[in-house]
Amino acid sequence: MSASNHASAFVLPATDADGRKNLVGLSREELEAEMLSVGLEKFRARQLWHWIYHRGSTDFAEMTTLAKPVREKLADAYIVARPTVVKDLKSADGTRKWLLRMPDGQEVESVHIPEEDRGTLCVSSQVGCTLTCRFCHTGTQRLVRNLDSAEIVAQVMLARDMLGEWPAPPDGRMLSNIVMMGMGEPLFNYDNVAKALKIVMDGDGISISKRRITLSTSGVVPMMERCGQELNVNLAVSLHAVTDELRDIIMPINRKYPLRDLMEACRNYPGLSNARRITFEYVMLKGINDTPADARALVKLLEGVPAKINLIPFNEWPGAPYERSTARAIQVFGDIVNNAGYASPVRTPRGEDIMAACGQLKSASLRMTAAERAAIAAVIAEKDAALAS
């Protein structure tokens, strides 16, 4: 399925079981239109925006700058919805993972990673994933549907709920950064992701700067320029191999958008400069892509691209076909890349004890049976065939 027609294939009902519409995820213009449609003044949208996105309110009765009859009218027609928290897991290293259930029963995961100077929320964009990156457990699941803008924004809002950050403190936020690196390929759900991120960046609400937002893509080349032009957020590219032959195997999307096309799109990414580099993610797979020759080929591939390389030790999951590179192999690889002038930090695995590390989202904790392995193989074959069509 192409990037252009992907989003329209997965559309949610517009209202809940009681016929009420969710106000979360609507643009300012859409919110104004809703107010006019129920006979209220347009300026009510501005008041609601403040209560929903600055103060984090989910109850119209709390919105005391609105007259009581207005609040009652809104409560009859609308909701301010959050996902249901099914599981709230906390790692020994402070990482926190929430399994969230959406109104139709589908579930996704969000992960909060605290650091000394910031806190990063890893946000999902799809239930399951279109792609079959061989090192990622999410890729062994079928794509169920896209998340709509409300469900993407709501992950940020729920994290704020759980961290007690309404309204946001002026500095020292526990949720200061967002990475679109959860379940799914964001550029295959671009319209909803873009709408959600514009709400998140709005200075009168959640107010997270575009400089603190990173969108990660496996390389959906036709959408990359549009993303840069419209959102101007930081870009991360899941690279993981330096030849088409290997990338075709571990990241089958490469068969549609090979390295030559991907690197051209990176060089043309709007706003690219030494001050705003592209981050290339490179998972370290033992005996697969971790040799000194691979490191030198990576340096050559990135020539002329302002870049940083995140080296990611492979995070294992039940039935995974790969192993993590040795610490020595990662160090040698990183030294070669770093000596060529590219920053190449090794990402410290976070949340492994709660299956919250990169590539582990929505994972089972038990060893798979032969039947389960066969089912995964069938899903991968089905998705590879769809990608090739």
GROMACS .gro file of C-alpha atoms in nm:
model
  389
    1MET     CA    1   0.000   0.000   0.000
    2SER     CA    2   0.145   0.338  -0.099
    3ALA     CA    3   0.202   0.629   0.138
    4SER     CA    4  -0.057   0.838  -0.043
    5ASN     CA    5  -0.355   0.607   0.002
    6HIS     CA    6  -0.252   0.437   0.325
    7ALA     CA    7  -0.422   0.667   0.576
    8SER     CA    8  -0.766   0.659   0.417
    9ALA     CA    9  -0.786   0.282   0.457
   10PHE     CA   10  -0.816   0.301   0.835
   11VAL     CA   11  -1.085   0.538   0.957
   12LEU     CA   12  -1.249   0.540   1.302
   13PRO     CA   13  -1.610   0.627   1.387
   14ALA     CA   14  -1.653   0.999   1.455
   15THR     CA   15  -1.852   0.965   1.779
   16ASP     CA   16  -1.874   0.746   2.087
   17ALA     CA   17  -2.160   0.510   2.174
   18ASP     CA   18  -2.364   0.804   2.307
   19GLY     CA   19  -2.315   1.008   1.991
   20ARG     CA   20  -2.070   1.251   2.152
   21LYS     CA   21  -1.769   1.375   1.958
   22ASN     CA   22  -1.419   1.381   2.106
   23LEU     CA   23  -1.274   1.733   2.109
   24VAL     CA   24  -0.917   1.608   2.150
   25GLY     CA   25  -0.728   1.606   1.822
   26LEU     CA   26  -0.931   1.877   1.651
   27SER     CA   27  -0.747   2.172   1.502
   28ARG     CA   28  -0.831   2.524   1.621
   29GLU     CA   29  -1.038   2.578   1.305
   30GLU     CA   30  -1.228   2.252   1.356
   31LEU     CA   31  -1.293   2.339   1.719
   32GLU     CA   32  -1.435   2.675   1.616
   33ALA     CA   33  -1.659   2.505   1.360
   34GLU     CA   34  -1.788   2.268   1.628
   35MET     CA   35  -1.882   2.558   1.853
   36LEU     CA   36  -2.077   2.725   1.574
   37SER     CA   37  -2.250   2.397   1.491
   38VAL     CA   38  -2.403   2.376   1.840
   39GLY     CA   39  -2.497   2.743   1.852
   40LEU     CA   40  -2.206   2.872   2.058
   41GLU     CA   41  -1.973   3.160   1.989
   42LYS     CA   42  -1.647   3.100   1.805
   43PHE     CA   43  -1.439   3.236   2.094
   44ARG     CA   44  -1.547   2.938   2.304
   45ALA     CA   45  -1.295   2.735   2.105
   46ARG     CA   46  -1.013   2.946   2.247
   47GLN     CA   47  -1.140   2.890   2.599
   48LEU     CA   48  -1.167   2.515   2.542
   49TRP     CA   49  -0.820   2.500   2.392
   50HIS     CA   50  -0.679   2.651   2.710
   51TRP     CA   51  -0.864   2.407   2.937
   52ILE     CA   52  -0.793   2.098   2.729
   53TYR     CA   53  -0.430   2.154   2.631
   54HIS     CA   54  -0.289   2.396   2.890
   55ARG     CA   55  -0.469   2.277   3.201
   56GLY     CA   56  -0.534   1.916   3.097
   57SER     CA   57  -0.899   1.915   3.200
   58THR     CA   58  -1.125   1.628   3.092
   59ASP     CA   59  -1.438   1.747   3.272
   60PHE     CA   60  -1.645   2.034   3.134
   61ALA     CA   61  -1.772   2.106   3.486
   62GLU     CA   62  -1.419   2.215   3.582
   63MET     CA   63  -1.401   2.474   3.304
   64THR     CA   64  -1.517   2.760   3.521
   65THR     CA   65  -1.446   3.042   3.274
   66LEU     CA   66  -1.742   2.910   3.076
   67ALA     CA   67  -2.097   2.975   3.199
   68LYS     CA   68  -2.276   2.675   3.349
   69PRO     CA   69  -2.532   2.646   3.064
   70VAL     CA   70  -2.244   2.642   2.814
   71ARG     CA   71  -2.067   2.369   3.008
   72GLU     CA   72  -2.383   2.161   3.021
   73LYS     CA   73  -2.438   2.202   2.648
   74LEU     CA   74  -2.083   2.095   2.577
   75ALA     CA   75  -2.113   1.791   2.803
   76ASP     CA   76  -2.422   1.677   2.612
   77ALA     CA   77  -2.248   1.691   2.275
   78TYR     CA   78  -1.881   1.627   2.342
   79ILE     CA   79  -1.619   1.439   2.541
   80VAL     CA   80  -1.252   1.505   2.619
   81ALA     CA   81  -1.125   1.149   2.602
   82ARG     CA   82  -0.815   0.971   2.729
   83PRO     CA   83  -0.713   0.613   2.653
   84THR     CA   84  -0.759   0.357   2.929
   85VAL     CA   85  -0.438   0.255   3.106
   86VAL     CA   86  -0.432  -0.125   3.097
   87LYS     CA   87  -0.082  -0.160   3.240
   88ASP     CA   88   0.155   0.088   3.403
   89LEU     CA   89   0.500  -0.068   3.426
   90LYS     CA   90   0.809   0.093   3.576
   91SER     CA   91   1.161  -0.024   3.506
   92ALA     CA   92   1.442  -0.037   3.758
   93ASP     CA   93   1.608   0.241   3.557
   94GLY     CA   94   1.305   0.469   3.588
   95THR     CA   95   1.165   0.406   3.240
   96ARG     CA   96   0.788   0.382   3.243
   97LYS     CA   97   0.568   0.201   2.990
   98TRP     CA   98   0.194   0.238   2.953
   99LEU     CA   99  -0.021  -0.011   2.765
  100LEU     CA  100  -0.314   0.198   2.645
  101ARG     CA  101  -0.653   0.080   2.528
  102MET     CA  102  -0.839   0.294   2.277
  103PRO     CA  103  -1.219   0.325   2.265
  104ASP     CA  104  -1.252   0.044   2.008
  105GLY     CA  105  -1.047  -0.195   2.224
  106GLN     CA  106  -0.722  -0.172   2.028
  107GLU     CA  107  -0.405  -0.127   2.231
  108VAL     CA  108  -0.074   0.056   2.185
  109GLU     CA  109   0.224   0.134   2.404
  110SER     CA  110   0.390   0.461   2.505
  111VAL     CA  111   0.720   0.484   2.689
  112HIS     CA  112   0.856   0.766   2.907
  113ILE     CA  113   1.235   0.776   2.945
  114PRO     CA  114   1.361   1.008   3.221
  115GLU     CA  115   1.706   1.168   3.194
  116GLU     CA  116   1.891   1.409   3.420
  117ASP     CA  117   1.820   1.710   3.200
  118ARG     CA  118   1.503   1.603   3.016
  119GLY     CA  119   1.228   1.345   2.982
  120THR     CA  120   1.140   1.184   2.651
  121LEU     CA  121   0.808   1.027   2.553
  122CYS     CA  122   0.814   0.763   2.280
  123VAL     CA  123   0.480   0.786   2.098
  124SER     CA  124   0.308   0.529   1.873
  125SER     CA  125   0.140   0.618   1.544
  126GLN     CA  126  -0.025   0.287   1.445
  127VAL     CA  127  -0.175  -0.025   1.601
  128GLY     CA  128   0.076  -0.278   1.477
  129CYS     CA  129   0.287  -0.183   1.179
  130THR     CA  130   0.284  -0.197   0.800
  131LEU     CA  131   0.650  -0.292   0.785
  132THR     CA  132   0.852  -0.604   0.857
  133CYS     CA  133   1.187  -0.483   0.985
  134ARG     CA  134   1.336  -0.817   1.090
  135PHE     CA  135   1.495  -0.691   1.413
  136CYS     CA  136   1.176  -0.524   1.543
  137HIS     CA  137   0.907  -0.721   1.722
  138THR     CA  138   0.635  -0.474   1.629
  139GLY     CA  139   0.706  -0.570   1.269
  140THR     CA  140   0.590  -0.926   1.336
  141GLN     CA  141   0.234  -0.798   1.389
  142ARG     CA  142  -0.021  -0.709   1.128
  143LEU     CA  143  -0.121  -0.348   1.089
  144VAL     CA  144  -0.463  -0.322   1.251
  145ARG     CA  145  -0.522   0.047   1.185
  146ASN     CA  146  -0.376   0.395   1.202
  147LEU     CA  147  -0.415   0.599   1.517
  148ASP     CA  148  -0.611   0.918   1.462
  149SER     CA  149  -0.485   1.258   1.571
  150ALA     CA  150  -0.678   1.237   1.899
  151GLU     CA  151  -0.515   0.908   1.994
  152ILE     CA  152  -0.168   1.039   1.917
  153VAL     CA  153  -0.215   1.364   2.111
  154ALA     CA  154  -0.381   1.172   2.393
  155GLN     CA  155  -0.064   0.968   2.453
  156VAL     CA  156   0.115   1.293   2.536
  157MET     CA  157  -0.175   1.415   2.747
  158LEU     CA  158  -0.201   1.091   2.941
  159ALA     CA  159   0.172   1.098   3.013
  160ARG     CA  160   0.123   1.451   3.148
  161ASP     CA  161  -0.160   1.315   3.365
  162MET     CA  162   0.057   1.037   3.504
  163LEU     CA  163   0.353   1.269   3.566
  164GLY     CA  164   0.140   1.541   3.726
  165GLU     CA  165   0.243   1.811   3.478
  166TRP     CA  166  -0.077   2.012   3.425
  167PRO     CA  167  -0.025   2.295   3.369
  168ALA     CA  168   0.331   2.242   3.251
  169PRO     CA  169   0.603   2.393   3.469
  170PRO     CA  170   0.803   2.670   3.296
  171ASP     CA  171   1.121   2.462   3.319
  172GLY     CA  172   1.237   2.129   3.453
  173ARG     CA  173   0.965   1.935   3.274
  174MET     CA  174   0.961   1.559   3.320
  175LEU     CA  175   0.809   1.545   2.970
  176SER     CA  176   1.019   1.779   2.759
  177ASN     CA  177   1.084   1.583   2.439
  178ILE     CA  178   0.880   1.366   2.203
  179VAL     CA  179   1.003   1.098   1.968
  180MET     CA  180   0.770   0.941   1.712
  181MET     CA  181   0.947   0.609   1.750
  182GLY     CA  182   0.677   0.388   1.900
  183MET     CA  183   0.466   0.134   1.719
  184GLY     CA  184   0.414   0.200   1.349
  185GLU     CA  185   0.565   0.403   1.065
  186PRO     CA  186   0.470   0.770   1.120
  187LEU     CA  187   0.500   0.868   0.754
  188PHE     CA  188   0.244   0.604   0.656
  189ASN     CA  189   0.001   0.790   0.884
  190TYR     CA  190   0.133   1.136   0.808
  191ASP     CA  191  -0.189   1.341   0.809
  192ASN     CA  192  -0.287   1.226   1.159
  193VAL     CA  193   0.069   1.253   1.290
  194ALA     CA  194   0.112   1.604   1.147
  195LYS     CA  195  -0.221   1.721   1.288
  196ALA     CA  196  -0.133   1.582   1.631
  197LEU     CA  197   0.216   1.734   1.636
  198LYS     CA  198   0.085   2.077   1.539
  199ILE     CA  199  -0.143   2.061   1.843
  200VAL     CA  200   0.146   1.948   2.063
  201MET     CA  201   0.363   2.237   1.936
  202ASP     CA  202   0.096   2.505   1.982
  203GLY     CA  203   0.231   2.765   2.223
  204ASP     CA  204  -0.104   2.819   2.397
  205GLY     CA  205  -0.138   2.456   2.497
  206ILE     CA  206   0.102   2.165   2.539
  207SER     CA  207   0.375   2.386   2.391
  208ILE     CA  208   0.657   2.144   2.312
  209SER     CA  209   0.896   2.306   2.066
  210LYS     CA  210   0.959   2.152   1.723
  211ARG     CA  211   1.327   2.149   1.825
  212ARG     CA  212   1.234   1.894   2.090
  213ILE     CA  213   1.034   1.666   1.860
  214THR     CA  214   1.190   1.392   1.648
  215LEU     CA  215   1.008   1.188   1.387
  216SER     CA  216   1.163   0.855   1.298
  217THR     CA  217   1.105   0.690   0.961
  218SER     CA  218   1.220   0.366   0.804
  219GLY     CA  219   1.263   0.561   0.482
  220VAL     CA  220   0.927   0.651   0.325
  221VAL     CA  221   1.103   0.866   0.069
  222PRO     CA  222   0.800   1.039  -0.095
  223MET     CA  223   0.685   1.185   0.239
  224MET     CA  224   1.014   1.307   0.382
  225GLU     CA  225   1.031   1.645   0.210
  226ARG     CA  226   0.669   1.723   0.296
  227CYS     CA  227   0.737   1.638   0.660
  228GLY     CA  228   1.030   1.878   0.669
  229GLN     CA  229   0.845   2.159   0.497
  230GLU     CA  230   0.524   2.138   0.700
  231LEU     CA  231   0.649   2.034   1.045
  232ASN     CA  232   1.019   2.121   1.046
  233VAL     CA  233   1.078   1.871   1.326
  234ASN     CA  234   1.399   1.675   1.373
  235LEU     CA  235   1.432   1.372   1.147
  236ALA     CA  236   1.565   1.031   1.243
  237VAL     CA  237   1.617   0.766   0.977
  238SER     CA  238   1.625   0.395   1.060
  239LEU     CA  239   1.921   0.291   0.846
  240HIS     CA  240   2.070  -0.027   0.997
  241ALA     CA  241   2.256  -0.141   0.684
  242VAL     CA  242   2.498   0.012   0.435
  243THR     CA  243   2.418  -0.199   0.128
  244ASP     CA  244   2.093  -0.257  -0.057
  245GLU     CA  245   2.156  -0.631  -0.044
  246LEU     CA  246   2.149  -0.642   0.336
  247ARG     CA  247   1.891  -0.369   0.385
  248ASP     CA  248   1.655  -0.550   0.145
  249ILE     CA  249   1.664  -0.844   0.388
  250ILE     CA  250   1.643  -0.676   0.727
  251MET     CA  251   1.430  -0.380   0.613
  252PRO     CA  252   1.218  -0.488   0.314
  253ILE     CA  253   1.093  -0.132   0.258
  254ASN     CA  254   1.435  -0.082   0.098
  255ARG     CA  255   1.311  -0.281  -0.202
  256LYS     CA  256   1.068   0.005  -0.271
  257TYR     CA  257   1.290   0.294  -0.162
  258PRO     CA  258   1.657   0.187  -0.199
  259LEU     CA  259   1.953   0.354  -0.035
  260ARG     CA  260   2.031   0.583  -0.328
  261ASP     CA  261   1.680   0.734  -0.315
  262LEU     CA  262   1.680   0.745   0.064
  263MET     CA  263   2.011   0.927   0.087
  264GLU     CA  264   1.903   1.178  -0.178
  265ALA     CA  265   1.589   1.252   0.025
  266CYS     CA  266   1.806   1.299   0.334
  267ARG     CA  267   2.037   1.543   0.154
  268ASN     CA  268   1.732   1.742   0.042
  269TYR     CA  269   1.555   1.743   0.381
  270PRO     CA  270   1.434   2.101   0.445
  271GLY     CA  271   1.635   2.288   0.706
  272LEU     CA  272   1.922   2.041   0.708
  273SER     CA  273   2.244   2.200   0.836
  274ASN     CA  274   2.531   2.138   1.073
  275ALA     CA  275   2.311   2.288   1.343
  276ARG     CA  276   2.018   2.060   1.250
  277ARG     CA  277   2.155   1.721   1.163
  278ILE     CA  278   1.971   1.407   1.067
  279THR     CA  279   2.001   1.126   1.319
  280PHE     CA  280   2.068   0.788   1.162
  281GLU     CA  281   1.968   0.494   1.377
  282TYR     CA  282   2.183   0.185   1.343
  283VAL     CA  283   2.095  -0.128   1.537
  284MET     CA  284   2.400  -0.342   1.609
  285LEU     CA  285   2.339  -0.702   1.499
  286LYS     CA  286   2.608  -0.958   1.580
  287GLY     CA  287   2.785  -1.080   1.269
  288ILE     CA  288   2.536  -0.906   1.040
  289ASN     CA  289   2.619  -0.534   1.014
  290ASP     CA  290   2.881  -0.467   1.281
  291THR     CA  291   3.222  -0.511   1.116
  292PRO     CA  292   3.487  -0.241   1.072
  293ALA     CA  293   3.420  -0.265   0.697
  294ASP     CA  294   3.054  -0.183   0.764
  295ALA     CA  295   3.160   0.119   0.969
  296ARG     CA  296   3.382   0.249   0.689
  297ALA     CA  297   3.104   0.194   0.436
  298LEU     CA  298   2.866   0.387   0.661
  299VAL     CA  299   3.103   0.683   0.669
  300LYS     CA  300   3.120   0.679   0.290
  301LEU     CA  301   2.742   0.649   0.256
  302LEU     CA  302   2.684   0.955   0.476
  303GLU     CA  303   2.939   1.176   0.302
  304GLY     CA  304   2.806   1.530   0.270
  305VAL     CA  305   2.510   1.476   0.503
  306PRO     CA  306   2.514   1.665   0.837
  307ALA     CA  307   2.449   1.366   1.058
  308LYS     CA  308   2.468   1.196   1.393
  309ILE     CA  309   2.463   0.818   1.422
  310ASN     CA  310   2.289   0.651   1.713
  311LEU     CA  311   2.435   0.305   1.765
  312ILE     CA  312   2.165   0.087   1.919
  313PRO     CA  313   2.258  -0.241   2.085
  314PHE     CA  314   2.000  -0.492   1.964
  315ASN     CA  315   1.727  -0.552   2.221
  316GLU     CA  316   1.622  -0.915   2.211
  317TRP     CA  317   1.262  -1.038   2.215
  318PRO     CA  318   1.107  -1.386   2.211
  319GLY     CA  319   1.188  -1.557   1.883
  320ALA     CA  320   1.421  -1.282   1.760
  321PRO     CA  321   1.642  -1.396   1.470
  322TYR     CA  322   1.945  -1.190   1.576
  323GLU     CA  323   2.181  -1.136   1.867
  324ARG     CA  324   2.332  -0.820   2.010
  325SER     CA  325   2.679  -0.726   1.889
  326THR     CA  326   2.955  -0.759   2.146
  327ALA     CA  327   3.058  -0.452   2.341
  328ARG     CA  328   3.397  -0.467   2.173
  329ALA     CA  329   3.246  -0.475   1.822
  330ILE     CA  330   3.024  -0.178   1.905
  331GLN     CA  331   3.321   0.017   2.044
  332VAL     CA  332   3.539  -0.047   1.737
  333PHE     CA  333   3.252   0.041   1.502
  334GLY     CA  334   3.176   0.361   1.692
  335ASP     CA  335   3.540   0.467   1.703
  336ILE     CA  336   3.570   0.442   1.324
  337VAL     CA  337   3.258   0.649   1.269
  338ASN     CA  338   3.352   0.902   1.536
  339ASN     CA  339   3.706   0.944   1.402
  340ALA     CA  340   3.553   1.028   1.064
  341GLY     CA  341   3.384   1.329   1.225
  342TYR     CA  342   3.038   1.189   1.300
  343ALA     CA  343   2.909   1.180   1.658
  344SER     CA  344   2.822   0.819   1.727
  345PRO     CA  345   2.685   0.774   2.078
  346VAL     CA  346   2.583   0.427   2.187
  347ARG     CA  347   2.225   0.431   2.306
  348THR     CA  348   2.201   0.283   2.653
  349PRO     CA  349   1.921   0.025   2.653
  350ARG     CA  350   1.641   0.149   2.875
  351GLY     CA  351   1.347  -0.042   3.015
  352GLU     CA  352   1.461  -0.387   2.904
  353ASP     CA  353   1.318  -0.545   3.218
  354ILE     CA  354   0.967  -0.429   3.117
  355MET     CA  355   1.013  -0.488   2.741
  356ALA     CA  356   1.013  -0.114   2.678
  357ALA     CA  357   1.343  -0.087   2.491
  358CYS     CA  358   1.376   0.002   2.124
  359GLY     CA  359   1.220  -0.268   1.907
  360GLN     CA  360   1.043  -0.446   2.192
  361LEU     CA  361   0.708  -0.268   2.206
  362LYS     CA  362   0.396  -0.479   2.228
  363SER     CA  363   0.605  -0.787   2.297
  364ALA     CA  364   0.511  -1.111   2.465
  365SER     CA  365   0.717  -1.210   2.766
  366LEU     CA  366   0.701  -1.585   2.708
  367ARG     CA  367   0.893  -1.807   2.470
  368MET     CA  368   0.696  -1.861   2.151
  369THR     CA  369   0.559  -2.196   2.044
  370ALA     CA  370   0.619  -2.341   1.697
  371ALA     CA  371   0.262  -2.245   1.603
  372GLU     CA  372   0.324  -1.886   1.711
  373ARG     CA  373   0.647  -1.870   1.512
  374ALA     CA  374   0.462  -2.004   1.208
  375ALA     CA  375   0.190  -1.743   1.254
  376ILE     CA  376   0.450  -1.466   1.266
  377ALA     CA  377   0.616  -1.601   0.952
  378ALA     CA  378   0.279  -1.591   0.776
  379VAL     CA  379   0.223  -1.229   0.880
  380ILE     CA  380   0.568  -1.128   0.757
  381ALA     CA  381   0.514  -1.301   0.422
  382GLU     CA  382   0.175  -1.133   0.383
  383LYS     CA  383   0.314  -0.787   0.459
  384ASP     CA  384   0.616  -0.834   0.233
  385ALA     CA  385   0.383  -0.926  -0.053
  386ALA     CA  386   0.171  -0.617   0.011
  387LEU     CA  387   0.479  -0.395   0.015
  388ALA     CA  388   0.589  -0.535  -0.320
  389SER     CA  389   0.252  -0.466  -0.484
   0.00000   0.00000   0.00000
